[in-house]
Amino acid sequence: MQFLEFNPAQDFRLLLLALFLPLAGYVIQIFVGRHLPRRGDWLLIGGMFVTMCITVLMFAKSLYAAYHGVEFRWHSGDDANLWFHWLYSSAQAAGGTENMVAGIFYDPLGAAMLAAVGVVSFCIHLFSSGYMQGDKRYHIFFANLSLFTFAMLGLVLADNILFLFVFWEVMGLMSYLLIGHFAHDQGSGFHGWATWASKKAFMTTRVGDVCLLVGILMFHHHFHTFRFTELWEAARQAVAANAGVFPSWMTVAGLFVFGGTVGKSSQFPLHIWLPDAMAGPTPVSAMIHAATMVAAGVFLLGRMYPLMSPEALTVVTVVGAFTALMAASIGITAWDLKAVLAWSTISQLGFMVAAIGLGSVTAGLFHMVTHAFFKACLFLSAGSVIHGCHHEQDMRLMGGLWRKMPITFACMLTCTLAIAGIPLFSGFYSKDMILMAGYERLLEPEHSGGTALFATLALSAAACMTAFYMFRMIFLTFFGEFRGGEQGGMYKAELVAHGRGGYIVYHDDLGKPQHSGDLRLHAHGHGAHGHDDHGHGGHAQAHVPHESPLNITLALAVLAFFGLFGGHFWLLQGDPLLHHSKPWFVQAVSESKLYGAEVGEWLAPEPIGEAAVQAAEQLEHSAHSSALYTSLFVATSGIALAFLLYFLRRTWAPRIASALGLLYRTVRDRYYMDELVRVTVIRPSFALASFSAAFDRVVVDGLVNLAGRTGRGLGFFSAWFDRTFVDGAVNGVGAVTQVFSSAVRLLQSGRVQQYAAFAVAGGLLAAVWLILL
Amino acid sequence: MGLEAYVAVSAALFALGIVCILVRRNVLYVLMGIEMILNAANINFVAFNRFGSGGIDGQMMAVFVIILAAAEAAVALAIVLNVFYLFHSVKPSAADFLRE
C-alpha cells in the first residue's frame, strides 16, 4: 500500500496536473477543437478521466491516512519552493503576511470534494458526448464544461480566500456561458429563455459576490491575511483577546461572507436564479447543481466556519432551514421534471447550510459530497428521460417509462432513494447527521432555543416533503400509462386549454411576458419535431420513448454506484451499520482535521471530566436515536403519501390541489418571489436607469449642447466678420487694382505690329516735339 | 542732284518700310519692311558721306549694315520658321501670346 502513503512533493505535482489538465483542454478546444475528429470531445473526456483518476487516488490516500490515524493536511506553503508568489511588495519580506502568495491547501475535505468534482465532472463529460450530439456549438460546450471543472478544482485547492474568490468568479462566468448555451441557437426554442436565465443567474449571484468581496476585505482589514490557516488562527486569537466573545465586526463580516454563499448556493432570497438555470442543457444543470457552483457556496462556508460568530451562525441556520422548507414545498407543485430537481437542490442546499449553522460543519459538508453524487445522477437520469422522450420535460406527458428505459429507471430510483433518506443509501447518512445536529442543539440545555427548534422542525418537514416530491416524480415519470407521444396529443391540448401552471414566466427583450412551457410546446410540436436536430435519427417511431445510448447509461451507472455507496464504505473498518462505526466522512473529516488541532479544539472542545464525557455521550446518543427515528419516519411517510396520491388514487391529487386553492397557487407560483423581485428590485432599477437616462439626456446633454450651440453662434459671428471685413478689405484691394489694370490691359494686345505702331507713333511724337519746340 | 534728293528717297524708303511693317499680314513682308528701313539708313550713310567729309566711312558703315542685315535675316527667318511651326501661320497677329 505504499502508493497510498502521504507524499507531499509527489502529490503536489499530481494535484497541479489534475488542476491544469482541464485548463489545457479548454485552451486546445477553444482554438482547434472545431477541426479535431469528433470535434475534440475525446480529448476532454480523456483529460477529465486522468483528472478523475488523480482525484480518486488522492481521496484514497486521505481515507488511508484517516484510518491509520495519520494527519492528512498539507499546505504547499510549508515548503517555500511550492509557493506561487503572485503579488508582494518589496517592503515586506517574501512570504510576509501582507503579500498575496498563493499555494495549494489540501485536507480531507478538499480530498472528498475534489474526488466528487472529478468523478461527477467526468461522468457529465461522458454523458454530454451522447446527450449533446449534433449540437451546433458542441466543441464550445465541452470547452466550457472543462473550464467550469477547472474553476471548481481551483476553488477547492486554493489556500487563500482571495484565490478562492478568483475561481468563484470564473465559475460565475462559466455558469453564465453554459446556462446561456442555447442563447446562440435561434431555432432551439430555448433561445429567449436561455438568454434571460443566463442573465438572471449572473446578476443574482453578483449580488452575493459583492457581499463576499466586502466580507473578505473586512477580514483582511483586521487580520492582514487572506490565507485560511492564518485567518482561523487569527480568529481564535481575536476571540480569546475579546474574553471569549466574538467581536461584533466579525458578525458583520461573517454575514457578508455568508451573503456570497446565499448567492452562489441559492439560498433565500437569492434562490431565484437556480430554477431558471435549467434553461441550459441538462448536463450543465447537473454540473451546476451537483459538483460545482452551488457546492462552492457550501464549501466556502466550510472553509470560513471558524470565522463565523454564533450570531452569524444563527442567521445561517434560519436562512438554511427556511430555504430547505420553502424550496421543498415548491418542489411538490412543479410539473417540469428538471424543475422538481432544481427545487430539490435548493432544498438540499438549505439542509447543508442549516447544518453548518447548527455547528455541525462535518454534517453539512458530508451532505454536500453525497448530494453531489446522487443529484448529478438524478439530473443526468432526467436528461436521459428527456432525451428518450424527445425533449419533452413535462411529467404530465410521461408515465410508464420504467419498462422502456430500465437502466435509467434503476439509476434514478437508486438516487431517489438516496435523496429521500432510505437507510443504506448515501443520502440517509448525511441527512441523518444533519437532523442529529439539530437535535443536539435542541437537547443541549445551553444552546436550546427558538432557532434550534425551528431548524429541527423545518428540516424534518422538508425531509418529509423531499421524500414525497421525489417519489411523486418517480411515480409520474416511470409508472402508470404513457401519456406522451401521439396519444398524448389530446392531453397536451387540454393542458394548453387549462393553462399550464407551474411554468416559468420570463420577460423577453421587449418586456413581454413569455412562458417557457409554451415555447417548448411550439418548438417540439407534432409536425416540426426537434428530435432529428439532436442527432440520433433513424427512428421509425419517433414518438416512442427509448433507452439512451451506452455513453449516457454508463455515466448514470457510475454515478448511481456512488449515490448508493457514497455514504458508507465498509472497505476498511467494517460495515458502519453492523459495527456502529461512523461513516467514512466523519472518520476522515472533523473540526480538528479540518482546521488544525488548536482551532479544532477551540471550535469543538472535548468534554473534560467523567461527568461531562458521560453527559456528552448521553446527549449524542439521544440525539442520534431521535434523528434516526425522525428521518425514518419522515422518509417512509413521504414515500407512502406519494404512493397513495400518485399510484393508488391518482384522482385525489388534483382535488387536493383545487381544495387548497390560493395556497396551492401561491406555492406553485413560487410564493411570487420572482414577481416580488421584479417589483422591488428590477422595476426600481429600470426606473432609476430611465431616470438617469433622462437626466443624462436633459441636463448633461443639455449642458453639452448649450456649450456647443454657444460656440457655434460665436463661430457664425466670427465667420461673418471674416467674410465681410477681412475678406472685404482684401477683395477691395484686388477690385481697385483690377479696375485700373483693365484700362491698361487694353494696350497689351499681344500683337507685334500694334506694338510697332505704338513705337513709331512715339518716335513721331518725339520728332514732332523736338522739331517744333 | 543735291543731297535733298537722296534724303528724300531715303525717307520715302523708310516710310514705305514702316508701313510695310505695320500693315502687312505676312511675316515675310514684315521682314522685307525691316530690310527696306535698313537700306534707307544705308542710303543716308552713303549720301551724307558723299556730300560731307569725304573718305569712305559711310560706305564702310553701309557694308556693315548689309552684313548685319544678312545676319538678322538669317535669325529672323529661323524665328519665323519656329513661329510657323508653333502657330501654323505666318501672320504676325497670330502670335499673340505676349498678351497673356
mmCIF file with all atom_site columns, C-alpha atoms in Angstrom, chain A residues 630-701:
data_model
loop_
_atom_site.group_PDB
_atom_site.id
_atom_site.type_symbol
_atom_site.label_atom_id
_atom_site.label_alt_id
_atom_site.label_comp_id
_atom_site.label_asym_id
_atom_site.label_entity_id
_atom_site.label_seq_id
_atom_site.pdbx_PDB_ins_code
_atom_site.Cartn_x
_atom_site.Cartn_y
_atom_site.Cartn_z
_atom_site.occupancy
_atom_site.B_iso_or_equiv
_atom_site.pdbx_formal_charge
_atom_site.auth_seq_id
_atom_site.auth_comp_id
_atom_site.auth_asym_id
_atom_site.auth_atom_id
_atom_site.pdbx_PDB_model_num
ATOM 1  C CA . THR A 1 630 ? -37.390 11.101 12.740  1.00 0.00 ? 630 THR A CA 1
ATOM 2  C CA . SER A 1 631 ? -35.627 10.562 9.463   1.00 0.00 ? 631 SER A CA 1
ATOM 3  C CA . LEU A 1 632 ? -37.007 7.031  9.088   1.00 0.00 ? 632 LEU A CA 1
ATOM 4  C CA . PHE A 1 633 ? -40.499 8.243  9.895   1.00 0.00 ? 633 PHE A CA 1
ATOM 5  C CA . VAL A 1 634 ? -40.485 11.255 7.567   1.00 0.00 ? 634 VAL A CA 1
ATOM 6  C CA . ALA A 1 635 ? -38.931 9.341  4.692   1.00 0.00 ? 635 ALA A CA 1
ATOM 7  C CA . THR A 1 636 ? -41.374 6.448  4.854   1.00 0.00 ? 636 THR A CA 1
ATOM 8  C CA . SER A 1 637 ? -44.382 8.699  5.398   1.00 0.00 ? 637 SER A CA 1
ATOM 9  C CA . GLY A 1 638 ? -43.377 10.892 2.468   1.00 0.00 ? 638 GLY A CA 1
ATOM 10 C CA . ILE A 1 639 ? -42.946 7.886  0.211   1.00 0.00 ? 639 ILE A CA 1
ATOM 11 C CA . ALA A 1 640 ? -46.203 6.350  1.420   1.00 0.00 ? 640 ALA A CA 1
ATOM 12 C CA . LEU A 1 641 ? -48.076 9.565  0.741   1.00 0.00 ? 641 LEU A CA 1
ATOM 13 C CA . ALA A 1 642 ? -46.615 9.789  -2.745  1.00 0.00 ? 642 ALA A CA 1
ATOM 14 C CA . PHE A 1 643 ? -47.514 6.145  -3.323  1.00 0.00 ? 643 PHE A CA 1
ATOM 15 C CA . LEU A 1 644 ? -51.061 6.850  -2.231  1.00 0.00 ? 644 LEU A CA 1
ATOM 16 C CA . LEU A 1 645 ? -51.606 10.019 -4.244  1.00 0.00 ? 645 LEU A CA 1
ATOM 17 C CA . TYR A 1 646 ? -49.702 9.231  -7.399  1.00 0.00 ? 646 TYR A CA 1
ATOM 18 C CA . PHE A 1 647 ? -50.011 5.472  -7.677  1.00 0.00 ? 647 PHE A CA 1
ATOM 19 C CA . LEU A 1 648 ? -53.078 4.188  -5.886  1.00 0.00 ? 648 LEU A CA 1
ATOM 20 C CA . ARG A 1 649 ? -55.517 7.093  -6.027  1.00 0.00 ? 649 ARG A CA 1
ATOM 21 C CA . ARG A 1 650 ? -54.430 9.283  -8.871  1.00 0.00 ? 650 ARG A CA 1
ATOM 22 C CA . THR A 1 651 ? -57.555 11.427 -8.854  1.00 0.00 ? 651 THR A CA 1
ATOM 23 C CA . TRP A 1 652 ? -57.011 12.665 -5.333  1.00 0.00 ? 652 TRP A CA 1
ATOM 24 C CA . ALA A 1 653 ? -54.043 14.916 -6.019  1.00 0.00 ? 653 ALA A CA 1
ATOM 25 C CA . PRO A 1 654 ? -55.834 17.415 -8.332  1.00 0.00 ? 654 PRO A CA 1
ATOM 26 C CA . ARG A 1 655 ? -58.749 17.521 -5.917  1.00 0.00 ? 655 ARG A CA 1
ATOM 27 C CA . ILE A 1 656 ? -56.474 18.318 -3.004  1.00 0.00 ? 656 ILE A CA 1
ATOM 28 C CA . ALA A 1 657 ? -54.774 20.969 -5.105  1.00 0.00 ? 657 ALA A CA 1
ATOM 29 C CA . SER A 1 658 ? -58.042 22.644 -6.044  1.00 0.00 ? 658 SER A CA 1
ATOM 30 C CA . ALA A 1 659 ? -59.283 22.367 -2.458  1.00 0.00 ? 659 ALA A CA 1
ATOM 31 C CA . LEU A 1 660 ? -56.222 24.227 -1.274  1.00 0.00 ? 660 LEU A CA 1
ATOM 32 C CA . GLY A 1 661 ? -56.907 26.902 -3.883  1.00 0.00 ? 661 GLY A CA 1
ATOM 33 C CA . LEU A 1 662 ? -54.998 30.046 -3.198  1.00 0.00 ? 662 LEU A CA 1
ATOM 34 C CA . LEU A 1 663 ? -52.417 28.277 -1.054  1.00 0.00 ? 663 LEU A CA 1
ATOM 35 C CA . TYR A 1 664 ? -51.663 25.852 -3.871  1.00 0.00 ? 664 TYR A CA 1
ATOM 36 C CA . ARG A 1 665 ? -51.401 28.602 -6.445  1.00 0.00 ? 665 ARG A CA 1
ATOM 37 C CA . THR A 1 666 ? -49.095 30.625 -4.203  1.00 0.00 ? 666 THR A CA 1
ATOM 38 C CA . VAL A 1 667 ? -46.737 27.711 -3.754  1.00 0.00 ? 667 VAL A CA 1
ATOM 39 C CA . ARG A 1 668 ? -46.928 26.730 -7.418  1.00 0.00 ? 668 ARG A CA 1
ATOM 40 C CA . ASP A 1 669 ? -46.063 30.268 -8.451  1.00 0.00 ? 669 ASP A CA 1
ATOM 41 C CA . ARG A 1 670 ? -43.021 30.109 -6.182  1.00 0.00 ? 670 ARG A CA 1
ATOM 42 C CA . TYR A 1 671 ? -44.519 32.334 -3.489  1.00 0.00 ? 671 TYR A CA 1
ATOM 43 C CA . TYR A 1 672 ? -44.454 35.094 -6.101  1.00 0.00 ? 672 TYR A CA 1
ATOM 44 C CA . MET A 1 673 ? -40.794 35.671 -5.305  1.00 0.00 ? 673 MET A CA 1
ATOM 45 C CA . ASP A 1 674 ? -39.960 36.480 -8.907  1.00 0.00 ? 674 ASP A CA 1
ATOM 46 C CA . GLU A 1 675 ? -42.811 38.938 -9.062  1.00 0.00 ? 675 GLU A CA 1
ATOM 47 C CA . LEU A 1 676 ? -41.683 40.437 -5.767  1.00 0.00 ? 676 LEU A CA 1
ATOM 48 C CA . VAL A 1 677 ? -38.165 40.803 -7.048  1.00 0.00 ? 677 VAL A CA 1
ATOM 49 C CA . ARG A 1 678 ? -39.488 42.303 -10.237 1.00 0.00 ? 678 ARG A CA 1
ATOM 50 C CA . VAL A 1 679 ? -41.477 44.872 -8.306  1.00 0.00 ? 679 VAL A CA 1
ATOM 51 C CA . THR A 1 680 ? -38.907 45.657 -5.625  1.00 0.00 ? 680 THR A CA 1
ATOM 52 C CA . VAL A 1 681 ? -35.614 45.358 -7.481  1.00 0.00 ? 681 VAL A CA 1
ATOM 53 C CA . ILE A 1 682 ? -35.959 45.133 -11.230 1.00 0.00 ? 682 ILE A CA 1
ATOM 54 C CA . ARG A 1 683 ? -38.637 47.784 -11.725 1.00 0.00 ? 683 ARG A CA 1
ATOM 55 C CA . PRO A 1 684 ? -36.917 50.342 -9.433  1.00 0.00 ? 684 PRO A CA 1
ATOM 56 C CA . SER A 1 685 ? -33.625 49.569 -11.159 1.00 0.00 ? 685 SER A CA 1
ATOM 57 C CA . PHE A 1 686 ? -35.196 50.158 -14.524 1.00 0.00 ? 686 PHE A CA 1
ATOM 58 C CA . ALA A 1 687 ? -36.914 53.283 -13.191 1.00 0.00 ? 687 ALA A CA 1
ATOM 59 C CA . LEU A 1 688 ? -33.613 54.529 -11.827 1.00 0.00 ? 688 LEU A CA 1
ATOM 60 C CA . ALA A 1 689 ? -31.956 53.709 -15.115 1.00 0.00 ? 689 ALA A CA 1
ATOM 61 C CA . SER A 1 690 ? -34.581 55.546 -17.120 1.00 0.00 ? 690 SER A CA 1
ATOM 62 C CA . PHE A 1 691 ? -34.403 58.468 -14.696 1.00 0.00 ? 691 PHE A CA 1
ATOM 63 C CA . SER A 1 692 ? -30.666 58.710 -15.042 1.00 0.00 ? 692 SER A CA 1
ATOM 64 C CA . ALA A 1 693 ? -31.007 58.285 -18.775 1.00 0.00 ? 693 ALA A CA 1
ATOM 65 C CA . ALA A 1 694 ? -33.486 61.171 -18.782 1.00 0.00 ? 694 ALA A CA 1
ATOM 66 C CA . PHE A 1 695 ? -31.189 63.215 -16.535 1.00 0.00 ? 695 PHE A CA 1
ATOM 67 C CA . ASP A 1 696 ? -28.357 62.456 -18.904 1.00 0.00 ? 696 ASP A CA 1
ATOM 68 C CA . ARG A 1 697 ? -30.414 63.400 -21.884 1.00 0.00 ? 697 ARG A CA 1
ATOM 69 C CA . VAL A 1 698 ? -31.906 66.579 -20.482 1.00 0.00 ? 698 VAL A CA 1
ATOM 70 C CA . VAL A 1 699 ? -29.344 68.032 -18.102 1.00 0.00 ? 699 VAL A CA 1
ATOM 71 C CA . VAL A 1 700 ? -25.959 66.654 -19.094 1.00 0.00 ? 700 VAL A CA 1
ATOM 72 C CA . ASP A 1 701 ? -26.665 66.554 -22.803 1.00 0.00 ? 701 ASP A CA 1
#
